[in-house]
Every structure is written in C-alpha cells, then in structure tokens.
Amino acid sequence: MSVTEPILLGIVEGLTEFLPVSSTGHLILASALLGYDEEKWALFNVVIQLGAILAVIVLYWRTFWAVAMGLIRRDPVSWRFLRNLLLAFLPAAVVGLALHKQIEALLGRPDVVCVALVLGGIAILVIERLAKKQDLVGVADLPVRTSLGIGVIQCIAMIPGVSRSGATILGALSLGVERRTAAEFSFFLAIPTMLGASTLELAKNSHAIGAPGQVGFGTIAIGFLVAFIVALAVIRGFVTFVSRHGFGPFAWYRIAAGVIGLLWLKGIL
C-alpha cells in the first residue's frame, strides 16, 4: 500500500474537521470517489480524527492549562468552563451509545452524505439570516441551558454529512452565542466528543489493526500526522475568516458539493 491514500485522506480530515462542511462526510465521499474499500478504511477514518483533535490541544494549550490550574484553585470561572463542556458533551454520549449501530449503518451511504450537505448548507444560510442577536461571549459565561442546548443540537451531526462543527457552531449562533465564542466552543467540545467516538471504535475494532488485508498501524500513523499538520493551519485561519465573512461561503460550498456528489452517484457526471 502506497503512502498516497493516507496522505490524501489525512488532508481531507485536517481541512474539514473544524469547518462546517462535515469531515466524516468528506472522508466517505473521498473513499467512494477514489474507489477505496469503505470497511477497510473505516477504522482509519475514525482514528485520524484524533490528529485533528491534537491540533486543538496544541493551539489552545494555554487555555487548557489555565483551566486546569483554576480547577485546582477552585476558581469558579474554570469550573463553569468545565461544566459547560461536560453538559454539551453529555447528549452526544448518551445518543451515541444508544444508537451506535444505526449510526454506523449510515456511514456507508454516500447518498445520505450528499443530501445532508445540501440541507445543511441551506440551514446555515437560514440561521445566519434569522439568528437572534449574538451577545453571549466566553465559553465559561454561557448559561447552563445554552450549553445543554448546543449539546442536543450536536446530536444531529451523527448523520454523516451534517457536520459536528457546523451543528455546534450554528446551534450556538441560534442560541445567541457570538461567532468567535461559538467557533472556539466547537473546537473544545470536539475533544471529549471525538475522543469518546474514537475510543469506542478502537475498542470495537482493535483486532483489525495490522490484520491481513486491513489498514496497518503505519498507514494510520501517516494519516494521523497529516491530519494534525493540516488542522493546525485550518484552525489558525478559521476564526479570523468567519469573524469577517460569516458562514455563508461554507453554506454555498456544501450545497455545490452535495449537488455534484448526487449527480456523480447517479452517473450523470
């Protein structure tokens, strides 16, 4: 097996994990477009997401360190920060465990991804236009109801193509959270969410790593590293971009990608 496949998929993961365009959906479409065996690459696609998550930890280590020290000192701001992340993570943990088999069945459906891309793009345009005044600033300052609401909305992203980051960011905007805070909350929430999903997938399929005919550890390591490096660059520019231009460009991209994908699946392209 050449290094081309893990590099390509690592780039796709790093580019899309934190943008509201669905990294899982893009990995599914990329695998289908390139003719990869979906089952063979399923574990790879989940594990390399940890590379993108590591990028968040590296870029925001000062924030996490300050929170950790604040927890030790019993600083109320740090405890509210942790509370809000746990509240937002809880719904996905419950629904993910309860509907794991149903969610897994959708991962082999490129058509579902394409439809979700289009509908998600339309939703972004509508929410950007109709969202109420966004005046909640700071992850630690979000009310309990807002944090839990973002977590509930995140569950929609279990449908491949919806986008975890898109669901959490747009959900936050609709609940009155300011753009930069919405984006950063989505970054932070990705850590427990993706760690949980990846741990579950690894525990279930650990026997496949290195097995004959399966993607090996070295291939996964390459994808992990590429996803980490690309995600570093993407996260740095994303917050600045949306602060200036909003989420409209991502909405139109989703719609175009979904339509093109459907036409390709139908054999028209």
XYZ file of C-alpha atoms in Angstrom:
269
model
C 0.000 0.000 0.000
C 1.410 3.391 -1.021
C 1.509 6.472 1.185
C -0.769 8.362 -1.227
C -4.019 7.093 0.293
C -3.340 8.049 3.937
C -1.905 11.403 2.891
C -4.969 12.268 0.789
C -7.422 11.202 3.471
C -5.342 12.936 6.166
C -5.523 16.184 4.174
C -9.293 15.809 3.786
C -9.693 15.220 7.531
C -7.443 18.109 8.545
C -9.176 20.518 6.161
C -12.741 19.625 7.109
C -12.845 18.581 10.783
C -13.338 22.089 12.143
C -15.082 23.668 9.164
C -18.897 23.391 8.975
C -18.709 21.041 5.984
C -18.550 17.546 7.616
C -15.214 15.750 7.834
C -16.883 12.323 8.088
C -19.000 13.073 5.038
C -15.961 14.184 3.047
C -13.985 11.093 4.072
C -16.878 8.869 2.965
C -17.171 10.682 -0.372
C -13.394 10.714 -0.882
C -13.211 6.975 -0.231
C -16.062 6.333 -2.667
C -14.623 8.667 -5.324
C -11.169 7.088 -5.103
C -12.585 3.573 -5.059
C -11.377 2.658 -1.568
C -12.951 -0.216 0.360
C -15.165 1.582 2.918
C -14.989 -1.164 5.552
C -11.225 -1.439 5.205
C -10.723 2.297 5.789
C -13.497 2.835 8.378
C -11.226 2.478 11.416
C -8.561 4.637 9.765
C -11.096 7.408 9.138
C -12.104 7.459 12.807
C -8.609 7.299 14.322
C -7.059 10.070 12.201
C -9.654 12.441 13.643
C -7.552 12.317 16.799
C -4.785 14.031 14.839
C -7.081 16.981 14.223
C -8.116 16.959 17.894
C -4.455 17.082 18.932
C -4.127 20.272 16.881
C -6.748 21.937 19.111
C -4.888 20.864 22.251
C -1.588 22.227 20.897
C -3.028 25.559 19.760
C -5.094 26.160 22.900
C -2.794 24.604 25.478
C -2.578 27.858 27.422
C -6.356 27.929 27.777
C -6.464 24.313 28.972
C -3.556 24.876 31.342
C -5.241 27.945 32.838
C -8.473 25.986 33.294
C -6.610 23.073 34.920
C -4.839 25.406 37.346
C -8.125 27.186 38.021
C -9.821 23.904 38.879
C -7.110 23.189 41.426
C -7.586 26.651 42.932
C -11.394 26.189 42.812
C -11.757 29.189 40.510
C -15.474 29.484 39.605
C -14.684 30.547 36.002
C -12.691 27.364 35.376
C -15.387 25.206 36.922
C -18.051 26.863 34.714
C -15.830 26.227 31.673
C -15.635 22.529 32.550
C -19.329 22.369 33.432
C -20.353 23.789 30.070
C -18.174 21.362 28.110
C -19.494 18.363 30.065
C -23.117 19.476 29.661
C -22.652 19.898 25.905
C -20.892 16.528 25.618
C -23.487 14.555 27.612
C -26.293 14.343 24.978
C -23.916 13.029 22.288
C -22.524 10.431 24.688
C -25.994 9.131 25.551
C -27.359 9.143 21.984
C -24.113 7.794 20.511
C -24.131 4.772 22.799
C -27.853 4.156 22.337
C -27.871 4.432 18.536
C -24.355 3.251 17.706
C -25.469 0.513 15.288
C -27.896 2.761 13.420
C -25.265 5.496 13.099
C -22.690 3.010 11.874
C -25.084 1.810 9.160
C -25.281 5.329 7.732
C -21.502 5.616 7.359
C -21.614 3.560 4.162
C -24.183 5.824 2.489
C -22.619 8.492 0.219
C -26.122 9.473 -0.915
C -27.079 10.343 2.671
C -23.925 12.471 2.905
C -24.788 14.428 -0.249
C -28.364 15.146 0.839
C -27.152 16.212 4.299
C -24.564 18.533 2.736
C -27.252 20.322 0.710
C -29.766 20.566 3.547
C -27.042 21.681 5.972
C -25.942 24.409 3.574
C -29.488 25.719 3.321
C -29.798 25.610 7.118
C -26.632 27.693 7.512
C -27.987 30.391 5.173
C -31.305 30.489 7.045
C -29.750 30.549 10.522
C -27.243 33.265 9.584
C -30.141 35.418 8.434
C -32.632 34.691 11.208
C -30.439 34.073 14.279
C -31.199 36.380 17.176
C -28.711 38.913 18.497
C -25.436 37.166 19.351
C -24.206 38.683 22.608
C -23.040 35.697 24.692
C -19.238 35.868 24.852
C -16.859 33.426 26.552
C -17.251 29.660 26.986
C -17.316 29.948 30.785
C -20.061 32.573 30.656
C -22.602 30.512 28.715
C -25.771 29.687 30.688
C -26.444 26.048 31.549
C -29.445 25.932 29.199
C -27.354 27.228 26.287
C -24.552 24.695 26.791
C -27.015 21.811 27.060
C -28.894 23.091 24.002
C -25.702 23.110 21.934
C -25.071 19.535 23.052
C -28.540 18.427 21.971
C -28.090 20.077 18.572
C -24.715 18.375 18.183
C -26.512 15.006 18.119
C -27.889 15.851 14.666
C -24.305 15.606 13.397
C -24.349 11.847 13.935
C -25.943 11.763 10.487
C -22.901 11.746 8.149
C -22.721 14.919 6.102
C -24.367 17.157 8.710
C -21.033 18.252 10.298
C -20.339 18.188 14.022
C -18.636 21.580 13.948
C -21.375 23.029 11.761
C -24.142 21.767 14.048
C -22.479 23.082 17.214
C -21.454 26.431 15.732
C -24.803 27.160 14.074
C -26.634 25.826 17.114
C -24.648 28.212 19.295
C -25.362 31.138 16.971
C -29.088 30.389 17.043
C -28.916 30.420 20.857
C -27.299 33.854 20.920
C -23.589 32.960 21.187
C -21.121 35.313 19.497
C -19.302 33.921 16.418
C -15.796 33.622 17.841
C -17.036 32.014 21.058
C -19.252 29.651 19.030
C -16.277 28.521 16.932
C -13.965 28.049 19.925
C -16.635 26.212 21.914
C -16.984 23.856 18.938
C -13.199 23.274 18.945
C -13.153 22.498 22.664
C -16.267 20.308 22.518
C -14.634 18.249 19.758
C -12.068 16.913 22.242
C -14.335 14.828 24.530
C -16.747 14.046 21.675
C -14.150 12.703 19.238
C -12.085 11.054 21.960
C -15.203 9.163 23.033
C -16.137 8.140 19.482
C -12.584 7.096 18.591
C -12.107 5.138 21.819
C -15.355 3.249 21.193
C -14.343 2.465 17.607
C -10.841 1.380 18.630
C -12.172 -0.896 21.358
C -14.564 -2.473 18.904
C -12.105 -2.910 16.020
C -8.673 -3.111 17.640
C -8.272 -6.616 16.218
C -8.322 -5.138 12.702
C -5.146 -3.058 13.174
C -2.341 -4.840 11.420
C -4.545 -7.777 10.401
C -4.094 -9.162 6.856
C -5.984 -7.082 4.323
C -6.590 -4.261 6.825
C -5.074 -0.806 7.109
C -1.895 -1.110 9.192
C -0.607 0.961 12.090
C 1.966 2.734 9.906
C -0.709 3.868 7.461
C -2.867 5.147 10.308
C 0.144 6.998 11.756
C 0.752 8.789 8.445
C -2.896 9.862 8.211
C -2.841 10.988 11.848
C 0.250 13.169 11.299
C -1.050 14.732 8.085
C -4.440 15.484 9.675
C -2.667 17.111 12.647
C -0.483 19.377 10.485
C -3.295 20.458 8.170
C -5.713 21.071 11.064
C -3.152 23.344 12.732
C -3.229 25.625 9.694
C -7.006 25.482 9.304
C -7.828 26.326 12.932
C -5.492 29.338 12.890
C -7.339 30.934 9.984
C -10.908 29.767 10.580
C -11.867 32.050 13.474
C -10.486 35.109 11.691
C -12.285 34.180 8.468
C -15.734 33.684 9.999
C -15.371 36.842 12.085
C -15.006 38.786 8.826
C -17.103 36.830 6.326
C -19.557 34.719 8.324
C -20.512 31.158 7.399
C -22.179 31.882 4.049
C -19.207 30.730 1.889
C -19.266 27.332 3.628
C -23.022 27.051 3.038
C -22.656 27.577 -0.716
C -19.739 25.146 -0.823
C -21.839 22.483 0.928
C -24.721 22.933 -1.486
C -22.429 22.748 -4.524
C -20.529 19.713 -3.193
C -23.757 17.902 -2.316
C -25.350 18.517 -5.718
C -22.195 17.476 -7.580
C -21.919 14.386 -5.393
C -25.515 13.364 -6.117
C -25.036 13.872 -9.853
C -21.879 11.745 -9.707
C -23.606 8.976 -7.746
C -26.425 8.974 -10.317
C -23.854 8.554 -13.112
C -24.683 11.937 -14.668
C -21.131 13.249 -14.144
